[in-house]
Short mmCIF file of C-alpha atoms in Angstrom, two decimals:
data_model
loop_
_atom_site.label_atom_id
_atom_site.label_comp_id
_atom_site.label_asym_id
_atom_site.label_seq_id
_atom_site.Cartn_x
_atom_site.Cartn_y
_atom_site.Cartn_z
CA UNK A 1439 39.12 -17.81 18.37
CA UNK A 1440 42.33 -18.00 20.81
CA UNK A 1441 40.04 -20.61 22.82
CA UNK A 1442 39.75 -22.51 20.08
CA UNK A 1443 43.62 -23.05 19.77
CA UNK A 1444 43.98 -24.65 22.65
CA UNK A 1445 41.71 -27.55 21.46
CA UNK A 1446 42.85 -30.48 21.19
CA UNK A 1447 44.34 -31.50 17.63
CA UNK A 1448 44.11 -34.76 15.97
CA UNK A 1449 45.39 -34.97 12.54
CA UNK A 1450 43.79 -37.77 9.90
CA UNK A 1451 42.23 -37.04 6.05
CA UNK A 1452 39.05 -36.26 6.05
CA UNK A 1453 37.27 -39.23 5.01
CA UNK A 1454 33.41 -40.78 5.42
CA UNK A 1455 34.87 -42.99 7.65
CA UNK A 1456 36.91 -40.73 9.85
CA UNK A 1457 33.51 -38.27 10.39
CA UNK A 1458 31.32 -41.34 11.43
CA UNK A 1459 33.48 -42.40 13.57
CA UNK A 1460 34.81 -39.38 16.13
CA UNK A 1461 33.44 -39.85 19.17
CA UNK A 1462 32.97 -37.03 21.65
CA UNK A 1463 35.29 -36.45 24.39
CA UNK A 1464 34.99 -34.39 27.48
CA UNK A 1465 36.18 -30.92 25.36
CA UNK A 1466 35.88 -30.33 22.21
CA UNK A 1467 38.41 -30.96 20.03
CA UNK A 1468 39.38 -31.49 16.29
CA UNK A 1469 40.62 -33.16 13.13
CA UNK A 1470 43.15 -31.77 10.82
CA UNK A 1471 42.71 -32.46 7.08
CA UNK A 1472 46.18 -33.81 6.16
CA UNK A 1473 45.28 -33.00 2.73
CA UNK A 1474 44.30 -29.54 2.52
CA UNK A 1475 45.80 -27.00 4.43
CA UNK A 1476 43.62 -25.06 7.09
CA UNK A 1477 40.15 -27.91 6.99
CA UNK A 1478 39.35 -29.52 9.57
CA UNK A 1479 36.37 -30.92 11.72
CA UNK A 1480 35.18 -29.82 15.20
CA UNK A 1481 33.36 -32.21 17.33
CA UNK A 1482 31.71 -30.92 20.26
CA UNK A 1483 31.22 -32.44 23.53
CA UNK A 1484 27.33 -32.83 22.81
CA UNK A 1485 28.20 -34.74 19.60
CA UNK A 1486 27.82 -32.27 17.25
CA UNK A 1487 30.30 -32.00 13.94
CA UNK A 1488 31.28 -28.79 11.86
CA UNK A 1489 33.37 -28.23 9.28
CA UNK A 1490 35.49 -25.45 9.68
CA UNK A 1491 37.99 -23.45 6.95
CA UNK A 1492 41.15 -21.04 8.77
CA UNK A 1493 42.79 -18.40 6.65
CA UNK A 1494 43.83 -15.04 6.82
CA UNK A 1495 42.59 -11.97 5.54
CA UNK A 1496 44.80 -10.59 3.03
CA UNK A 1497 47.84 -13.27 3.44
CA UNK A 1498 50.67 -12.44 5.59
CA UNK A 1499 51.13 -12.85 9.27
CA UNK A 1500 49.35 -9.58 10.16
CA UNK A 1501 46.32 -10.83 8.10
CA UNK A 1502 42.83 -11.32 10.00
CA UNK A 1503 41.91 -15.18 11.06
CA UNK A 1504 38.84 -16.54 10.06
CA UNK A 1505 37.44 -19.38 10.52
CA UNK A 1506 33.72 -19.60 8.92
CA UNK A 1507 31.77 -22.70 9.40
CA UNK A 1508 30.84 -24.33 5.87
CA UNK A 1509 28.09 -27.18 7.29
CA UNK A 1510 27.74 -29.51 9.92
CA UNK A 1511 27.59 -33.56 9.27
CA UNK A 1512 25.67 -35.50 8.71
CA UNK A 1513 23.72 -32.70 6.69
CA UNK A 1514 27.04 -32.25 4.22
CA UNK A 1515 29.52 -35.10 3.55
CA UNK A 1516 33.31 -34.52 3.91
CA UNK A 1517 33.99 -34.73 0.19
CA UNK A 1518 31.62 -31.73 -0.29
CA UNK A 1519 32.71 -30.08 2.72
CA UNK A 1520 36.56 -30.07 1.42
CA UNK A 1521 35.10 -29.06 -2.71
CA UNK A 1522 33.71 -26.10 -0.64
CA UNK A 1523 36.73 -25.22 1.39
CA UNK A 1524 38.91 -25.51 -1.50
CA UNK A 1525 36.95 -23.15 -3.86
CA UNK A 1526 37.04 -20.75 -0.32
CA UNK A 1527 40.61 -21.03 -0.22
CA UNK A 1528 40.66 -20.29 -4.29
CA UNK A 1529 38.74 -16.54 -3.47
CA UNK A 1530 41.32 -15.84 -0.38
CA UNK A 1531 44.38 -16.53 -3.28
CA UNK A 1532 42.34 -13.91 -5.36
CA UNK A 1533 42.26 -11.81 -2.40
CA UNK A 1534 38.45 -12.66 -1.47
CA UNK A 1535 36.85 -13.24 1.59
CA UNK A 1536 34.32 -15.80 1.93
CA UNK A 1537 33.80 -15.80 5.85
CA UNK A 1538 33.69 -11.98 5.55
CA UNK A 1539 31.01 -12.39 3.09
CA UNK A 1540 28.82 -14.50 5.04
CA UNK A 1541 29.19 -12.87 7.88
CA UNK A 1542 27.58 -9.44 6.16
CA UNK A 1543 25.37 -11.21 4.97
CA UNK A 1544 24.04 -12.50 8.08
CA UNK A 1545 23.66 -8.99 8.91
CA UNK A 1546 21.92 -7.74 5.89
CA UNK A 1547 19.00 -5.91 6.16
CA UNK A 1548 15.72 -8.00 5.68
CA UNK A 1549 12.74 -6.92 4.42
CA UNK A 1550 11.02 -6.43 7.74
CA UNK A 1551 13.95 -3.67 8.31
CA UNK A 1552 12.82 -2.18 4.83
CA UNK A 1553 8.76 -2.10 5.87
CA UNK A 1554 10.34 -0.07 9.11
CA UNK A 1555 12.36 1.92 7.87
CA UNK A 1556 9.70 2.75 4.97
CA UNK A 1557 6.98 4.11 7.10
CA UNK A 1558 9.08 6.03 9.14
CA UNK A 1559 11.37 7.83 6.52
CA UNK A 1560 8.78 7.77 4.12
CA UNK A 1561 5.42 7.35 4.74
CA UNK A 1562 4.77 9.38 7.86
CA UNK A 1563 6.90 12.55 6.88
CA UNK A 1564 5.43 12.44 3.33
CA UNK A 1565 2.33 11.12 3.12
CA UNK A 1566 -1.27 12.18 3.90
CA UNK A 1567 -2.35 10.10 7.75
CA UNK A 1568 -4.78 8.25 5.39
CA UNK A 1569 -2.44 7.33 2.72
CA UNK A 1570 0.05 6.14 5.60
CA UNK A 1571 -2.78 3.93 7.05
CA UNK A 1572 -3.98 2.42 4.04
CA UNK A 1573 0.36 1.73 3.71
CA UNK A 1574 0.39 0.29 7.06
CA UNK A 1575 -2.41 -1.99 6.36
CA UNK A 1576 -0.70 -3.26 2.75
CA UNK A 1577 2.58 -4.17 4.60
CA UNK A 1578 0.38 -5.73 7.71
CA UNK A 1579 -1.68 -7.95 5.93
CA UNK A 1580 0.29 -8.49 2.36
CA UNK A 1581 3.67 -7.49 1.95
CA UNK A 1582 4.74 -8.86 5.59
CA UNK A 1583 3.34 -12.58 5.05
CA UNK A 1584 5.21 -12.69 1.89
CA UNK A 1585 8.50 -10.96 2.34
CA UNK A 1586 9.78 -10.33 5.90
CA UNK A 1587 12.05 -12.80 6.64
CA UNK A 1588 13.49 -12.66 3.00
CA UNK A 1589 16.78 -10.11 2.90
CA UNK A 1590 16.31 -7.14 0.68
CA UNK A 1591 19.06 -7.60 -1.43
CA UNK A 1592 17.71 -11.13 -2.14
CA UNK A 1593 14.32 -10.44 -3.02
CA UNK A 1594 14.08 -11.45 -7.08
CA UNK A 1595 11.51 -10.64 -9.93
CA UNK A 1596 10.10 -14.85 -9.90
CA UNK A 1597 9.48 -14.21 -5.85
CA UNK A 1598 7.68 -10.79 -6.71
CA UNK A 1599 5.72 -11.98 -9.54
CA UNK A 1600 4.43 -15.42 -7.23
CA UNK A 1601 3.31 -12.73 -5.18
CA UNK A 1602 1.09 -10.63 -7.41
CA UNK A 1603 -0.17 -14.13 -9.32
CA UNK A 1604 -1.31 -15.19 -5.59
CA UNK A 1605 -3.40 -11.92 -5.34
CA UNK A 1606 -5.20 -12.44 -9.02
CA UNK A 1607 -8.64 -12.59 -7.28
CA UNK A 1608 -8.29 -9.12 -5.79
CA UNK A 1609 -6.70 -7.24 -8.32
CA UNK A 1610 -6.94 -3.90 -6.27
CA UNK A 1611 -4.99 -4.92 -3.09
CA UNK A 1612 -2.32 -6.84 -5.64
CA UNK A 1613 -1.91 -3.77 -7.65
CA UNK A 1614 -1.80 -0.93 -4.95
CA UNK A 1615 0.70 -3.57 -2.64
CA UNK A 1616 2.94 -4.08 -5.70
CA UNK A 1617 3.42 0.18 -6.07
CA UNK A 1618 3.84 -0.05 -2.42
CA UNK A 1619 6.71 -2.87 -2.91
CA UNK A 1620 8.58 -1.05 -5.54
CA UNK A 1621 8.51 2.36 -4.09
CA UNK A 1622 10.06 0.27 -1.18
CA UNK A 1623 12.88 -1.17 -3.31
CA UNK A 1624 13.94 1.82 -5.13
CA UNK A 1625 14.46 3.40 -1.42
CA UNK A 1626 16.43 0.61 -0.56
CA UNK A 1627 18.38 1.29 -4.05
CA UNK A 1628 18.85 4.69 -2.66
CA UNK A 1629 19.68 4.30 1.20
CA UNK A 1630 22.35 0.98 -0.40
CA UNK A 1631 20.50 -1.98 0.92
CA UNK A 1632 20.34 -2.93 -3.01
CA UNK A 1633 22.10 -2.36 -5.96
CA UNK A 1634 21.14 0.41 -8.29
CA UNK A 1635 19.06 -0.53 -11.03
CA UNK A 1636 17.89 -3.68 -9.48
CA UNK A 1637 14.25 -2.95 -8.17
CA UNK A 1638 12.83 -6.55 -9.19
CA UNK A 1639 9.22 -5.40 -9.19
CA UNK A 1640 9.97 -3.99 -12.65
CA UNK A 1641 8.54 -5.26 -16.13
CA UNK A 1642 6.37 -7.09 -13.42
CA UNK A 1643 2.87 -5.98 -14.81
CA UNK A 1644 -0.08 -4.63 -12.75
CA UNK A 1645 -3.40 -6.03 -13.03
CA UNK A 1646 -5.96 -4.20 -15.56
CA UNK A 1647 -8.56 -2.83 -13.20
CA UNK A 1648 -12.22 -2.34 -14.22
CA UNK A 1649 -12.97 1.08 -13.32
CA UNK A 1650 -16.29 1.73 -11.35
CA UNK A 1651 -18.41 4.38 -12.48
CA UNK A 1652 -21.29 4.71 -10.45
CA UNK A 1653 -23.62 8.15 -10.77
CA UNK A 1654 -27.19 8.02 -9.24
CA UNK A 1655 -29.64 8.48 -11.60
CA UNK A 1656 -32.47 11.60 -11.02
CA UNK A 1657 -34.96 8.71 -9.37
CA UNK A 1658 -31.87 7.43 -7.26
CA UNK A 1659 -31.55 10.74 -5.85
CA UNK A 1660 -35.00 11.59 -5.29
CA UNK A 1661 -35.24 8.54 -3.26
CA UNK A 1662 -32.29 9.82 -1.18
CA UNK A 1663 -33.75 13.24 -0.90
CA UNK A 1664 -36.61 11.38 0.98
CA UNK A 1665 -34.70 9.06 3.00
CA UNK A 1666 -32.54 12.19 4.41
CA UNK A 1667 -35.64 14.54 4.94
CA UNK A 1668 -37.18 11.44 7.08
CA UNK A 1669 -34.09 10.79 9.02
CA UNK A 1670 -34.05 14.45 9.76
CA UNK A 1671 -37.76 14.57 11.06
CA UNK A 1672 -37.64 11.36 12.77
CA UNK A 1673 -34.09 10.86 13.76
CA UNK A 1674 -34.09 7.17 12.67
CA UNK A 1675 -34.33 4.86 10.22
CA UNK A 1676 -35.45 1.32 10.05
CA UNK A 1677 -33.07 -1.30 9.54
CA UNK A 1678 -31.25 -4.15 9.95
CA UNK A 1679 -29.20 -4.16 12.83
CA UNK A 1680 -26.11 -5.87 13.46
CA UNK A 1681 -27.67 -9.27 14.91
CA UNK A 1682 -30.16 -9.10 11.62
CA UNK A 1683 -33.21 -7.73 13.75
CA UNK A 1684 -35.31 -5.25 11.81
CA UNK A 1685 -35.36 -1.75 13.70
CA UNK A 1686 -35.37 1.34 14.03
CA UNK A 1687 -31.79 2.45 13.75
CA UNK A 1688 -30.61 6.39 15.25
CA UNK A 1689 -29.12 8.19 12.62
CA UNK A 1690 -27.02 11.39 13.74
CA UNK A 1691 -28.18 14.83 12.47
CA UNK A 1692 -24.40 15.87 11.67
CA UNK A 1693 -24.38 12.71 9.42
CA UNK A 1694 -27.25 13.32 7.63
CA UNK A 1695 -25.52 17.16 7.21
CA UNK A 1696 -22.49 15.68 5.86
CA UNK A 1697 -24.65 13.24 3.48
CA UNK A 1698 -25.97 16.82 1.97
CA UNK A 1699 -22.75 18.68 1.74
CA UNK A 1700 -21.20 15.77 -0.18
CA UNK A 1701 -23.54 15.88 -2.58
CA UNK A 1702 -24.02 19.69 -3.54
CA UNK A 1703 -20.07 20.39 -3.33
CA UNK A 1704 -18.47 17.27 -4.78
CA UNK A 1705 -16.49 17.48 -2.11
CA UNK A 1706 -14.26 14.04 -0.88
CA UNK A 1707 -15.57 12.64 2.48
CA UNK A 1708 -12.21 13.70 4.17
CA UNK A 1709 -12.88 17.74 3.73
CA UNK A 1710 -16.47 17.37 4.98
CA UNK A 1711 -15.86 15.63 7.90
CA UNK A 1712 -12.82 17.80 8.17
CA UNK A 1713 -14.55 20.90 7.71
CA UNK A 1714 -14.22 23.83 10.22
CA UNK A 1715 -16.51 26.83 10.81
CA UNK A 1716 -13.65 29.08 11.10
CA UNK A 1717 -13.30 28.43 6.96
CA UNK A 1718 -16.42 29.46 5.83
CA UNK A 1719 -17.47 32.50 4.06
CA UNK A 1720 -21.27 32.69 4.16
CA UNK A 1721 -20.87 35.56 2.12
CA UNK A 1722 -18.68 34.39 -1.35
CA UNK A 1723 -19.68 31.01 -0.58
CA UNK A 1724 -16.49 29.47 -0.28
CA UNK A 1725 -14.72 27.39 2.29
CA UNK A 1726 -10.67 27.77 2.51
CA UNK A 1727 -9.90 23.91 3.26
CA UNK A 1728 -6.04 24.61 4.68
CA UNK A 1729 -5.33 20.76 3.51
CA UNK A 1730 -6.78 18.27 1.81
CA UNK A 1731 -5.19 15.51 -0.59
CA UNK A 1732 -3.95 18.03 -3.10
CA UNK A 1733 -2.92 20.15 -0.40
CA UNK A 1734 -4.88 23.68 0.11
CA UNK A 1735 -8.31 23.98 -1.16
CA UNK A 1736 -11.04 26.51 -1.94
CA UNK A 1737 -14.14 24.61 -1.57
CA UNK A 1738 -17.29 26.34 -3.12
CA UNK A 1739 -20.51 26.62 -1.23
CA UNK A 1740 -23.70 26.53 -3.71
CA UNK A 1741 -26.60 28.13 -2.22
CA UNK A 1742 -28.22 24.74 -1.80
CA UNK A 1743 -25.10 23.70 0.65
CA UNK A 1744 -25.40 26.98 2.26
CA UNK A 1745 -28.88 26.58 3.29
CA UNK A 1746 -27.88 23.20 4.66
CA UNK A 1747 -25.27 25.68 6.81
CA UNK A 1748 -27.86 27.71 7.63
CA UNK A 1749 -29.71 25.26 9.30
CA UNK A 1750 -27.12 23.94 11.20
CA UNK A 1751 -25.91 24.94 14.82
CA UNK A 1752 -22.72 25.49 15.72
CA UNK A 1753 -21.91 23.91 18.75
CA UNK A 1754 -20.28 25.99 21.30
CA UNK A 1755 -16.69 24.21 21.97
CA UNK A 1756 -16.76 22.10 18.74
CA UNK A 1757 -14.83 23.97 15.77
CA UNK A 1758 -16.06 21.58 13.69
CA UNK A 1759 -19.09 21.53 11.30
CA UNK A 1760 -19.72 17.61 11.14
CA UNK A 1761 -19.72 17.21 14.81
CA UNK A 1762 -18.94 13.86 16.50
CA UNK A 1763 -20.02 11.95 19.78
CA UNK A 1764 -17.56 12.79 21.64
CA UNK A 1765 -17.83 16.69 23.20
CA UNK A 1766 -15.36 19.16 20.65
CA UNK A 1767 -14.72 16.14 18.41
CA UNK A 1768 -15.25 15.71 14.50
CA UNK A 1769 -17.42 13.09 13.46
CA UNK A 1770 -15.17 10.33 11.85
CA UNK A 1771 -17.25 7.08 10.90
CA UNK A 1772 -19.66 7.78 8.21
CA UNK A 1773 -20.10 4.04 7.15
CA UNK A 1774 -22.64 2.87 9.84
CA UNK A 1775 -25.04 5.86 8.89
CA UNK A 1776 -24.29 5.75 5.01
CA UNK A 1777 -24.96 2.39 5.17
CA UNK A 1778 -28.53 2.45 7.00
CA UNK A 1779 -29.52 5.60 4.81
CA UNK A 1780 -28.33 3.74 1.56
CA UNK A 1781 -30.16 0.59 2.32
CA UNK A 1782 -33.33 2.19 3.19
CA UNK A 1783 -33.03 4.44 -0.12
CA UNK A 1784 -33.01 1.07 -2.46
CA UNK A 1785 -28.77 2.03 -2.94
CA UNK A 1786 -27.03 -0.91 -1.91
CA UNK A 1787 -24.44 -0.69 -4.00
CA UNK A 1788 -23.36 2.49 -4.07
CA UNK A 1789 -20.64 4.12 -1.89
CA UNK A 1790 -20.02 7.52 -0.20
CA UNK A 1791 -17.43 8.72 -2.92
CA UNK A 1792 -20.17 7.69 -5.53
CA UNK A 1793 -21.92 11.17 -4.61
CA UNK A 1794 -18.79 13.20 -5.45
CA UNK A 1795 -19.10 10.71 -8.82
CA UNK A 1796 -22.74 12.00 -9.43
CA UNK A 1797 -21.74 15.47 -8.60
CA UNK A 1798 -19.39 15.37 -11.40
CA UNK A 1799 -21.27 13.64 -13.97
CA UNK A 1800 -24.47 15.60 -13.40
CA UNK A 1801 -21.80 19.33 -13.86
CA UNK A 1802 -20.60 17.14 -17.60
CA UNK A 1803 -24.00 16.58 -18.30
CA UNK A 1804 -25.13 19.93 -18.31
CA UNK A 1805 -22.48 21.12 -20.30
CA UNK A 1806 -19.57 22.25 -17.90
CA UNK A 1807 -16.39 21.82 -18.94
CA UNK A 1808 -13.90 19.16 -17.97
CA UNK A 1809 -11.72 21.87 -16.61
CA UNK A 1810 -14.20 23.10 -14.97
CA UNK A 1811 -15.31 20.09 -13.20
CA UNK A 1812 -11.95 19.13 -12.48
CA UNK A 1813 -11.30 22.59 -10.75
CA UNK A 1814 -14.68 22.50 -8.54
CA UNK A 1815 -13.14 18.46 -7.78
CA UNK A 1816 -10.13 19.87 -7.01
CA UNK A 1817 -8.22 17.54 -9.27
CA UNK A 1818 -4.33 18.18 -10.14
CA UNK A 1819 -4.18 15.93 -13.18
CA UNK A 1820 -6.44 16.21 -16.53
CA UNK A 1821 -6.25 12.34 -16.47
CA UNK A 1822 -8.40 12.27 -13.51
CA UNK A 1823 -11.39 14.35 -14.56
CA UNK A 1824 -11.24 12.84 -18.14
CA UNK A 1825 -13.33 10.02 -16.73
CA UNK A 1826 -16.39 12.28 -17.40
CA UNK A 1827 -15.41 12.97 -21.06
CA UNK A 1828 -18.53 11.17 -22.35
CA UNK A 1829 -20.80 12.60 -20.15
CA UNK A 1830 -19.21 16.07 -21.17
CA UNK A 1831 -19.94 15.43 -24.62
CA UNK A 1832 -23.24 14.69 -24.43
CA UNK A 1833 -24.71 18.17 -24.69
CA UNK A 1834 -22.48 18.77 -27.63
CA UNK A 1835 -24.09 15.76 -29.26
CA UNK A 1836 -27.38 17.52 -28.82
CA UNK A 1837 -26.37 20.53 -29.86
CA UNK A 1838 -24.82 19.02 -33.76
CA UNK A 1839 -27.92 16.90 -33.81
CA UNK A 1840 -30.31 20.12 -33.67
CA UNK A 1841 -27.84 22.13 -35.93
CA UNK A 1842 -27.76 19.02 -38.53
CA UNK A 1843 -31.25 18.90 -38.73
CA UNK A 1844 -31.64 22.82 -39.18
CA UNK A 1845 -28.86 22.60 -42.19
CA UNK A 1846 -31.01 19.51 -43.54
CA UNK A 1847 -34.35 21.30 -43.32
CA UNK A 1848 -32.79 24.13 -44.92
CA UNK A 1849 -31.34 22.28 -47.65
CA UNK A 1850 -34.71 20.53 -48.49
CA UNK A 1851 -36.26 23.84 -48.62
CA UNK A 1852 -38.06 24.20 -45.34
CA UNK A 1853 -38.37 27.09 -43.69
CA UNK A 1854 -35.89 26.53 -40.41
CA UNK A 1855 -36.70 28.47 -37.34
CA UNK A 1856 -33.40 30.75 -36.32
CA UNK A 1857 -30.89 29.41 -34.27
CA UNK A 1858 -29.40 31.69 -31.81
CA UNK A 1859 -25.33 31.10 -31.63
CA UNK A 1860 -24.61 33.47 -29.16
CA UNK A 1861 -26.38 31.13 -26.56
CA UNK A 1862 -28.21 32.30 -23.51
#
């Protein structure tokens, strides 16, 4: 600023006029408002024009100077320029500071800060590497298109709810991308980049989702039983590769394995390809999964995974059950195979955590409990298994259908054959 005091002063008012017509010297230099106190105009050697407002901070001579810009001409007019500088000069009276203001502002976090800081006080130290990945991709392709440059504190409901509208075709990526945007905004709440109380994704309403419920039916799986037992013996599959020629396509043994273990554990794909030797128990027939997405895990082993065990090796070097490519590695992409053994099985539309689906709904169809079945799926919430309920009640349905026609039989005189209660 003390540069700036050795400019050059020219005092005039303020007027159209006077603006148009100050010509650039050789410095820059400027023109005092005669009217009010501390306005003026700056015109630069390159011809450019600012309006400029000087006060101090607080009043007083040990006040601090500022001198904020309000707008350059011919963008703003002087007559709007001086309404501005006089409702400034109104705040500093009230003990305000507008050129403070602005200039924290400038500084204010943006949203891009928020993403940052999100993943790596958040995400990462709290979240499963999956969950952070499927984060990083929300932010990467949604969130950061629509809201980086934007500051945090300025981000409103109307600019959240354009958003989600813009994302009505794909309901799931609009819904999971506005949780991701609100759990964002309460942090900010919480580490003071916002207000309290001022998350603006709330009351903003998430899309109703049509939830997929896709078992395989007893032919389904027979025809999947086949397809595995000829990968097995042949090693390959025919298919359509990825240039749309019709071949035979390799399918690893360890996928096929993998394939099996899904579907006679209910396990998720994670913990199978996950799995380690070292947590097996041929003997009880459990596995002790150390983490999984509800944290430790005793997986059980039905004989028909065991035999699937049984028959296969365990690489020397490799911990790992589902073995990979790459020498001591896990396998880790189970789409390529899935999708050849699907699409020769007549499954096109079903997906790998469809089998832990079927798994489920063929334990409620035979009369296990929803407990039960949530316990073997290693659910934490009741909500989650209740998706089964009407598979689960299925058997019970039988079961008052063949007692109602026993009491009816009875009560028309028939002789009814006995009904044992205590079950098998």
């Amino acid at each position: 600023m003390a540069s700036e005091w050795k400019m050059t002063n020219r005092v005039a008012k303020l007027t159209a006029r006077t603006v148009e017509q100050a010509e650039p010297g050789e410095a820059r230099y400027r023109i005092v408002d005669t009217e009010l106190k501390g306005f003026w105009l700056i015109v630069m050697p390159s011809g450019r024009k600012s309006y400029r407002l000087r006060y101090r901070v607080g009043g007083g001579r040990g006040g601090t100077i500022r001198e904020p810009r309000i707008g350059e001409y011919p963008s703003m007019k002087p007559d709007a320029a001086r309404r501005i500088a006089a409702e400034w000069l109104a705040l500093v009276r009230q003990g305000g500071d507008p050129g403070g203001d602005r200039q924290a502002a400038r500084g204010a976090p943006r949203m891009s800060d928020l993403f940052e800081r999100y993943l790596a006080d958040h995400a990462h130290p709290h979240k499963k590497a999956a969950s952070v990945a499927e984060d990083e991709r929300l932010i990467r392709d949604y969130l950061r298109p629509a809201f980086d440059r934007r500051k945090v504190a300025e981000v409103t409901r109307d600019q959240v709810l354009e958003f989600h509208v813009g994302l009505a075709d794909r309901r799931y990526r609009a819904n999971r991308a506005l949780a991701l945007l609100s759990k964002a905004m309460n942090l900010a709440e919480l580490w003071g980049w916002r207000p309290d109380n001022t998350n603006p994704c709330r009351h903003v309403r998430k899309y109703r989702e049509e939830k997929r419920k896709r078992f395989l039916s007893a032919a389904e799986l027979a025809r999947l039983g086949e397809t595995l037992r000829l990968a097995e013996l042949e090693g390959a599959l025919l298919g359509i590769d990825k240039n749309g020629q019709t071949r035979l396509i390799p399918v690893l043994f360890s996928a096929i394995v993998a394939i099996r273990l899904l579907l006679f554990t209910g396990a998720r794909k994670s913990e199978i390809l996950a799995l380690q030797w070292d947590w097996i128990d041929m003997t009880t027939g459990r596995a002790a999964l150390p983490d999984s997405k509800t944290g430790e895990k005793t997986l059980h082993l039905p004989p028909a995974a065991l035999a699937v065990l049984q028959r296969t090796a365990r690489l020397p070097g490799n911990p790992h059950v589902i073995v990979g490519r790459k020498h001591g590695a896990a396998l880790v992409n189970l789409k390529d195979p899935w999708g050849v053994i699907r699409s020769h099985s007549g499954l096109e539309d079903v997906r790998i955590h469809d089998l832990r689906h079927s798994f489920a709904s063929i334990g409620a169809a035979g009369g296990k409990s929803l407990p039960i079945i949530g316990a073997l799926l290693g659910h934490t919430q009741p909500a989650t298994t209740r998706r089964y309920a009407h598979l689960a009640d299925d058997p019970l349905r039988a079961a008052a259908a063949e007692i109602g026609e026993q009491i009816e039989a009875a009560m028309a005189g028939e002789k009814a054959r006995v009904i044992d209660l205590k079950g098998p």
